Coordinates of C-alpha atoms and ligand atoms in Angstrom, one line a residue:
M1 CA 293.6 -137.3 296.4
I2 CA 295.7 -136.3 293.4
S3 CA 295.0 -137.7 290.1
F4 CA 297.9 -138.2 287.7
P5 CA 299.3 -136.8 285.6
I6 CA 298.8 -133.5 287.3
F7 CA 297.5 -131.0 284.8
L8 CA 299.8 -127.9 284.8
D9 CA 299.3 -127.0 281.2
N10 CA 296.4 -124.6 281.6
N11 CA 297.7 -122.1 279.0
A12 CA 297.1 -124.8 276.4
T13 CA 293.5 -125.6 277.6
T14 CA 291.7 -125.9 280.8
K15 CA 289.2 -128.4 282.4
L16 CA 285.6 -127.7 281.6
D17 CA 283.9 -126.4 284.8
P18 CA 281.2 -128.8 285.8
L19 CA 279.0 -125.8 286.4
V20 CA 279.6 -124.8 282.8
L21 CA 278.7 -128.2 281.5
A22 CA 275.5 -128.1 283.6
A23 CA 274.6 -124.6 282.1
M24 CA 275.3 -126.1 278.6
M25 CA 273.4 -129.3 278.9
P26 CA 269.8 -128.2 278.1
Y27 CA 271.1 -126.6 274.9
L28 CA 272.8 -129.9 273.9
T29 CA 269.6 -131.8 274.5
D30 CA 266.0 -130.5 274.6
N31 CA 266.7 -126.8 273.7
Y32 CA 268.3 -127.4 270.4
G33 CA 266.8 -124.5 268.5
N34 CA 268.5 -122.3 266.0
A35 CA 269.0 -118.8 267.6
A36 CA 268.1 -117.3 264.2
S37 CA 264.7 -119.0 264.0
V38 CA 262.3 -116.2 264.8
Q39 CA 259.1 -118.2 263.9
H40 CA 258.8 -120.5 266.9
S41 CA 259.7 -121.1 270.6
Y42 CA 262.7 -123.3 269.8
G43 CA 264.4 -120.4 268.2
W44 CA 263.3 -117.9 270.9
V45 CA 264.7 -120.1 273.7
A46 CA 268.0 -120.4 272.0
D47 CA 268.1 -116.6 271.2
E48 CA 267.3 -115.8 274.8
A49 CA 270.2 -117.9 276.0
V50 CA 272.6 -116.3 273.6
K51 CA 271.3 -112.8 274.8
I52 CA 272.2 -113.7 278.4
A53 CA 275.6 -115.1 277.5
R54 CA 276.4 -112.1 275.3
Q55 CA 275.5 -109.8 278.3
E56 CA 277.7 -112.0 280.6
I57 CA 280.7 -111.6 278.4
A58 CA 280.2 -107.9 277.8
T59 CA 280.0 -107.3 281.6
T60 CA 283.2 -109.2 282.2
I61 CA 285.2 -106.6 280.0
N62 CA 283.0 -103.5 280.6
A63 CA 281.5 -103.6 277.0
L64 CA 278.0 -103.5 275.6
P65 CA 276.3 -106.8 274.4
Q66 CA 276.1 -105.4 270.8
E67 CA 279.9 -105.1 270.7
I68 CA 280.4 -108.9 271.1
V69 CA 280.7 -111.0 268.0
F70 CA 280.8 -114.8 268.5
T71 CA 283.4 -116.8 266.6
S72 CA 284.9 -120.4 266.7
G73 CA 287.7 -119.4 269.0
A74 CA 290.5 -116.8 269.5
T75 CA 292.3 -118.0 266.4
E76 CA 289.3 -117.0 264.3
S77 CA 288.9 -113.7 266.4
D78 CA 292.5 -112.9 265.6
N79 CA 292.0 -113.5 261.9
L80 CA 288.7 -111.6 261.8
A81 CA 290.2 -108.6 263.6
L82 CA 293.4 -108.3 261.6
K83 CA 292.1 -109.2 258.1
G84 CA 288.7 -107.6 258.8
V85 CA 290.2 -104.2 259.7
W86 CA 292.8 -104.3 257.0
E87 CA 290.2 -104.8 254.3
A88 CA 287.8 -102.2 255.8
Y89 CA 290.3 -99.5 256.3
K90 CA 292.1 -99.6 252.9
S91 CA 291.2 -96.1 252.1
K92 CA 292.8 -94.9 255.3
G93 CA 296.0 -96.9 255.1
N94 CA 297.8 -100.2 254.6
H95 CA 300.1 -100.4 257.6
I96 CA 299.8 -102.5 260.8
I97 CA 302.1 -102.6 263.8
T98 CA 302.4 -105.8 265.9
V99 CA 305.0 -107.6 268.0
S100 CA 307.4 -110.4 267.3
T101 CA 306.1 -112.4 270.3
E102 CA 302.4 -112.5 269.3
H103 CA 300.5 -115.7 269.1
K104 CA 300.8 -117.6 265.8
A105 CA 297.2 -116.7 265.0
V106 CA 298.2 -113.0 264.8
L107 CA 301.6 -113.5 263.2
D108 CA 300.3 -115.8 260.5
S109 CA 297.3 -113.4 259.8
C110 CA 299.9 -110.6 259.5
A111 CA 302.0 -112.7 257.1
Y112 CA 298.8 -113.3 255.0
I113 CA 298.3 -109.5 254.9
Q114 CA 301.8 -108.9 253.9
A115 CA 301.6 -111.6 251.1
H116 CA 298.6 -109.6 249.8
G117 CA 300.2 -106.2 249.7
G118 CA 299.9 -105.0 253.3
E119 CA 302.8 -103.5 255.3
V120 CA 303.5 -104.9 258.7
T121 CA 306.0 -103.7 261.4
Y122 CA 307.1 -106.2 264.1
L123 CA 308.2 -104.5 267.3
N124 CA 311.0 -106.2 269.4
V125 CA 310.7 -107.0 273.1
D126 CA 313.1 -106.7 276.1
E127 CA 314.2 -109.5 278.3
N128 CA 310.9 -109.3 280.2
G129 CA 308.9 -109.7 277.0
Q130 CA 307.7 -106.1 277.0
I131 CA 307.7 -103.7 274.0
D132 CA 309.3 -100.2 274.2
L133 CA 306.6 -97.4 274.1
D134 CA 308.9 -95.0 272.3
D135 CA 309.6 -97.6 269.7
L136 CA 305.8 -98.0 269.2
Q137 CA 305.4 -94.2 268.9
K138 CA 308.2 -93.9 266.3
N139 CA 306.8 -96.6 264.1
I140 CA 303.4 -95.0 263.7
K141 CA 302.9 -93.2 260.4
S142 CA 300.0 -91.6 258.5
T143 CA 299.2 -94.9 256.8
T144 CA 299.0 -96.8 260.2
I145 CA 295.5 -98.3 260.6
L146 CA 296.0 -100.8 263.4
I147 CA 298.2 -101.7 266.5
A148 CA 297.9 -105.3 267.5
V149 CA 299.5 -106.1 270.8
M150 CA 298.5 -109.1 273.0
F151 CA 297.5 -108.5 276.6
A152 CA 299.7 -111.3 278.0
N153 CA 301.9 -113.9 276.4
N154 CA 300.9 -117.5 276.4
E155 CA 304.3 -118.9 276.8
T156 CA 305.6 -116.6 279.6
G157 CA 302.5 -114.8 280.9
A158 CA 304.4 -111.4 280.3
L159 CA 302.1 -108.5 280.3
Q160 CA 302.3 -105.7 277.8
P161 CA 301.8 -102.0 279.0
I162 CA 298.3 -102.1 277.6
E163 CA 297.0 -98.9 279.1
K164 CA 299.9 -96.9 277.7
I165 CA 299.6 -98.6 274.3
G166 CA 295.8 -97.7 274.3
E167 CA 296.7 -94.1 275.1
I168 CA 299.2 -94.0 272.2
A169 CA 296.8 -95.5 269.8
R170 CA 294.0 -93.1 270.7
A171 CA 296.2 -90.0 270.6
N172 CA 297.4 -91.1 267.0
N173 CA 293.9 -92.0 265.8
V174 CA 295.0 -95.6 265.2
L175 CA 292.8 -98.6 266.2
F176 CA 294.1 -100.9 269.0
F177 CA 293.5 -104.6 268.7
C178 CA 294.4 -106.8 271.8
D179 CA 294.5 -110.5 271.9
A180 CA 293.4 -111.0 275.6
T181 CA 292.9 -114.8 275.4
Q182 CA 295.3 -115.6 278.3
A183 CA 294.4 -112.6 280.5
I184 CA 290.6 -113.2 280.9
G185 CA 289.9 -114.4 284.4
K186 CA 293.6 -113.7 285.4
T187 CA 293.5 -110.0 285.7
K188 CA 290.8 -107.2 285.5
I189 CA 290.1 -106.0 282.0
D190 CA 288.1 -102.9 281.2
V191 CA 288.1 -102.0 277.5
Q192 CA 286.9 -98.5 278.3
N193 CA 289.7 -97.6 280.6
L194 CA 292.3 -99.3 278.4
N195 CA 291.1 -97.7 275.2
I196 CA 290.9 -101.2 273.5
D197 CA 289.0 -101.1 270.2
L198 CA 289.0 -104.8 269.3
M199 CA 289.7 -107.7 271.6
A200 CA 290.0 -111.5 271.1
M201 CA 288.8 -114.0 273.6
S202 CA 288.3 -117.8 273.9
G203 CA 286.1 -120.1 275.9
H204 CA 288.5 -123.0 276.6
K205 CA 291.4 -121.2 278.2
I206 CA 289.1 -120.3 281.0
H207 CA 287.2 -123.5 281.9
G208 CA 284.7 -123.0 279.0
P209 CA 284.2 -125.4 276.1
K210 CA 286.5 -125.5 273.0
G211 CA 285.4 -124.2 269.7
I212 CA 283.9 -121.0 270.9
G213 CA 285.4 -117.5 271.1
A214 CA 284.5 -113.9 270.7
L215 CA 285.7 -110.6 269.3
Y216 CA 284.9 -107.3 271.0
L217 CA 284.3 -104.5 268.5
R218 CA 284.0 -101.0 269.8
R219 CA 280.8 -99.3 268.7
R220 CA 281.3 -95.7 269.6
S221 CA 284.2 -93.2 269.5
P222 CA 285.5 -94.7 267.4
R223 CA 283.0 -97.0 265.8
V224 CA 285.1 -99.9 264.4
T225 CA 284.0 -101.5 261.2
I226 CA 285.4 -104.8 259.9
L227 CA 284.9 -106.7 256.7
E228 CA 283.3 -110.1 257.2
Q229 CA 285.6 -113.0 256.7
M230 CA 283.0 -115.8 256.8
N231 CA 280.2 -115.1 254.3
G232 CA 276.7 -116.5 254.3
G233 CA 273.6 -115.5 256.2
D234 CA 274.7 -112.2 257.8
H235 CA 274.6 -113.6 261.4
E236 CA 276.1 -111.3 264.1
N237 CA 275.0 -108.2 262.3
G238 CA 276.9 -109.1 259.1
R239 CA 280.3 -109.5 261.0
R240 CA 280.5 -113.2 261.1
S241 CA 278.1 -115.6 259.3
G242 CA 277.2 -119.1 260.5
T243 CA 274.6 -120.7 262.8
L244 CA 275.4 -119.8 266.3
N245 CA 277.0 -122.5 268.5
V246 CA 274.4 -122.0 271.2
P247 CA 275.6 -124.6 273.7
G248 CA 279.2 -123.2 273.3
I249 CA 278.0 -119.6 273.7
V250 CA 276.0 -120.5 276.8
G251 CA 279.2 -122.3 278.2
M252 CA 281.5 -119.4 277.4
G253 CA 279.1 -116.9 279.1
K254 CA 278.9 -119.1 282.2
A255 CA 282.7 -119.5 282.2
F256 CA 283.3 -115.8 282.0
S257 CA 280.9 -115.0 284.8
L258 CA 282.4 -117.8 287.0
A259 CA 285.8 -116.3 286.3
M260 CA 284.7 -113.0 287.7
D261 CA 283.5 -114.4 291.0
N262 CA 286.1 -113.8 293.7
L263 CA 288.6 -112.7 291.0
D264 CA 290.9 -110.8 293.4
M265 CA 291.1 -113.7 295.9
E266 CA 291.8 -116.2 293.0
I267 CA 294.5 -114.0 291.7
S268 CA 296.4 -114.0 294.9
R269 CA 295.8 -117.7 295.5
L270 CA 297.3 -118.4 292.0
E271 CA 300.2 -116.1 292.7
N272 CA 301.0 -117.7 296.0
L273 CA 301.0 -121.2 294.4
R274 CA 303.0 -120.1 291.4
D275 CA 305.6 -118.3 293.6
D276 CA 305.8 -121.3 295.8
I277 CA 306.6 -123.8 293.0
E278 CA 308.9 -121.3 291.3
N279 CA 310.9 -120.4 294.4
F280 CA 311.3 -124.0 295.4
I281 CA 312.7 -124.9 291.9
V282 CA 315.0 -121.9 291.8
Q283 CA 316.3 -122.5 295.4
N284 CA 317.0 -126.1 294.7
I285 CA 318.3 -126.2 291.2
P286 CA 321.4 -124.0 290.6
N287 CA 321.6 -122.2 287.3
C288 CA 317.9 -122.5 286.3
H289 CA 316.5 -119.2 285.0
V290 CA 313.0 -117.8 285.2
N291 CA 312.0 -116.1 282.0
G292 CA 310.1 -112.8 281.9
K293 CA 309.5 -112.4 285.7
K294 CA 309.1 -108.6 285.9
N295 CA 305.4 -108.1 285.0
R296 CA 303.3 -111.1 284.3
L297 CA 300.1 -113.1 284.9
P298 CA 299.6 -114.7 288.3
H299 CA 299.3 -118.3 287.2
V300 CA 302.3 -119.0 284.9
T301 CA 306.0 -119.5 285.2
N302 CA 308.5 -120.2 282.4
I303 CA 311.8 -121.7 283.5
S304 CA 315.0 -122.7 281.6
F305 CA 317.0 -125.6 283.1
F306 CA 319.8 -125.4 280.5
E307 CA 320.2 -129.2 280.8
P308 CA 318.7 -131.4 280.0
N309 CA 316.6 -129.9 277.1
S310 CA 312.9 -129.5 277.1
N311 CA 312.0 -132.7 275.4
Q312 CA 314.0 -134.8 277.8
L313 CA 312.5 -133.0 280.7
L314 CA 308.9 -133.5 279.3
A315 CA 309.6 -137.2 278.8
A316 CA 310.9 -137.6 282.3
F317 CA 307.9 -135.6 283.8
R318 CA 305.2 -137.2 281.6
S319 CA 303.8 -140.0 283.9
K320 CA 303.2 -137.4 286.8
L321 CA 303.0 -134.1 285.3
A322 CA 301.4 -132.6 282.1
V323 CA 303.5 -129.4 281.4
S324 CA 304.8 -128.1 278.1
A325 CA 307.9 -126.7 276.6
G326 CA 308.1 -122.9 276.6
S327 CA 309.1 -123.5 273.1
A328 CA 307.1 -124.9 270.2
C329 CA 309.7 -127.4 269.6
T330 CA 308.6 -130.9 268.7
S331 CA 310.6 -134.1 269.1
A332 CA 311.0 -134.1 265.4
K333 CA 312.4 -130.6 264.9
N334 CA 314.2 -129.0 267.8
E335 CA 313.4 -125.4 267.1
P336 CA 313.7 -123.0 270.1
S337 CA 310.7 -120.9 271.0
Y338 CA 310.6 -117.7 268.9
V339 CA 309.1 -116.0 272.0
L340 CA 312.0 -116.8 274.2
E341 CA 314.5 -116.0 271.4
A342 CA 312.9 -112.6 270.9
M343 CA 313.4 -112.0 274.7
G344 CA 317.2 -112.4 274.0
L345 CA 317.5 -115.9 275.6
G346 CA 320.3 -118.0 274.0
V347 CA 319.6 -121.2 272.2
E348 CA 320.3 -123.4 275.2
A349 CA 318.0 -121.4 277.5
A350 CA 315.2 -121.4 274.9
N351 CA 315.7 -125.1 274.2
S352 CA 315.4 -126.2 277.8
A353 CA 312.4 -124.1 278.9
I354 CA 309.3 -125.5 280.7
R355 CA 306.1 -123.7 281.0
I356 CA 304.0 -124.4 284.2
S357 CA 300.6 -122.9 284.0
L358 CA 298.0 -123.2 286.9
S359 CA 294.2 -122.8 287.0
R360 CA 291.3 -122.4 289.4
F361 CA 291.3 -126.2 289.9
T362 CA 295.0 -126.4 290.8
S363 CA 295.4 -127.4 294.5
K364 CA 298.1 -126.8 297.0
E365 CA 298.6 -130.6 297.3
E366 CA 299.2 -130.8 293.5
I367 CA 301.8 -128.0 293.7
D368 CA 303.5 -129.5 296.7
F369 CA 303.8 -132.8 294.8
A370 CA 304.9 -131.1 291.6
K371 CA 307.6 -129.0 293.0
A372 CA 309.3 -131.9 294.9
F373 CA 309.0 -134.2 291.9
I374 CA 310.4 -131.6 289.5
V375 CA 313.4 -130.9 291.6
E376 CA 314.1 -134.6 292.3
T377 CA 313.8 -135.4 288.6
V378 CA 315.8 -132.6 287.2
K379 CA 318.6 -133.3 289.8
G380 CA 318.6 -136.9 288.7
L381 CA 318.9 -136.0 285.0
Q382 CA 321.6 -133.4 285.7
L383 CA 323.9 -135.9 287.5
Ligands
PLP401 C1 295.1 -120.2 272.9 C2 295.3 -118.9 272.3 C3 294.9 -118.5 271.0 C4 294.0 -119.5 270.2 O1 292.7 -119.7 270.9 P1 291.7 -120.8 270.3 O2 290.3 -120.4 270.9 O3 292.3 -122.1 270.8 O4 291.6 -120.6 268.9 C5 295.0 -117.3 270.6 N1 295.8 -116.4 271.3 C6 296.4 -116.7 272.5 C7 297.2 -115.7 273.1 C8 296.2 -118.0 273.0 O5 296.7 -118.3 274.2

């Protein structure tokens, strides 16, 4: 049985896995200790649970538990990585390289850094949302301290050439920060092979709870240092103060380890469902266009319909489907998506984009219903 509206907006957030909730429950009830309380068993129980979760998250990305710093989410991890590195490496340089299609948490942190005297270069992307590696290489200078490039884009799923970026960063002795929020559980990530030095992650994009995230910080060759952005108590080895969100951390650890179970099978299942809905739409609606199709995550498609616009489409879909505009446009201000514009899409294409994002809980029945419903609805509106 399908329950409506069908949730196909999994790049915005995901359903909490019941197994994650079950793992969290004891830490929301009886085991309410503060993980920093070393004097009694309430603290030890909490600390032990945090240890296990830290190991689960580290294992997912081939890191060490000491390299994981817990935060309130990927937004905070992005802020901590960018501002933390910029403040810690001032004696080396003042220049950061990022990309125009990054998440707002990265772009707004970069804007803050610029407003406070830092220098930021924004690389362009091609029609598939990917940067040009020569362009990256050319923009590195002696004062460059950090390259910040996301693993995969939240609007289109477009993957960046992470391995090559890691090689370039390493060869030039520049740190590489990667926002991998969307990529966790949708592709394999190995921070060693990829030469990633800092990496942002979130719980709620992968069936964990909201309000918990982590930042991976490389400990060796090179050892990354950051300046703390949240002061008070020196938790997380002085990198992020604040009482640990024990239930959230336990949930994130469980969510990460569940995401690794049968990952290869899940990737091909998602890819098949995504290709099915995408092909059906493309075959039945003339003139629609898939944005950034070349190299992307398996669970997302971003399609421009040209007419009607995204808001009209969303309104027509609403009772049956929860999807989102590829753009950040609100009903009030009809601004096209900066991500799609950077990929060279015209205003009409950018203003009529719909993002469909699947999850582990998306079923074939839901996709069969959704694809027929979308085609029928769009055809009706285009008459
Ligand atoms: C969702 C998202 C974020 C923000 O994560 P929160 O945990 O909600 O703060 C950052 N970056 C990307 C790429 C995202 O998709």
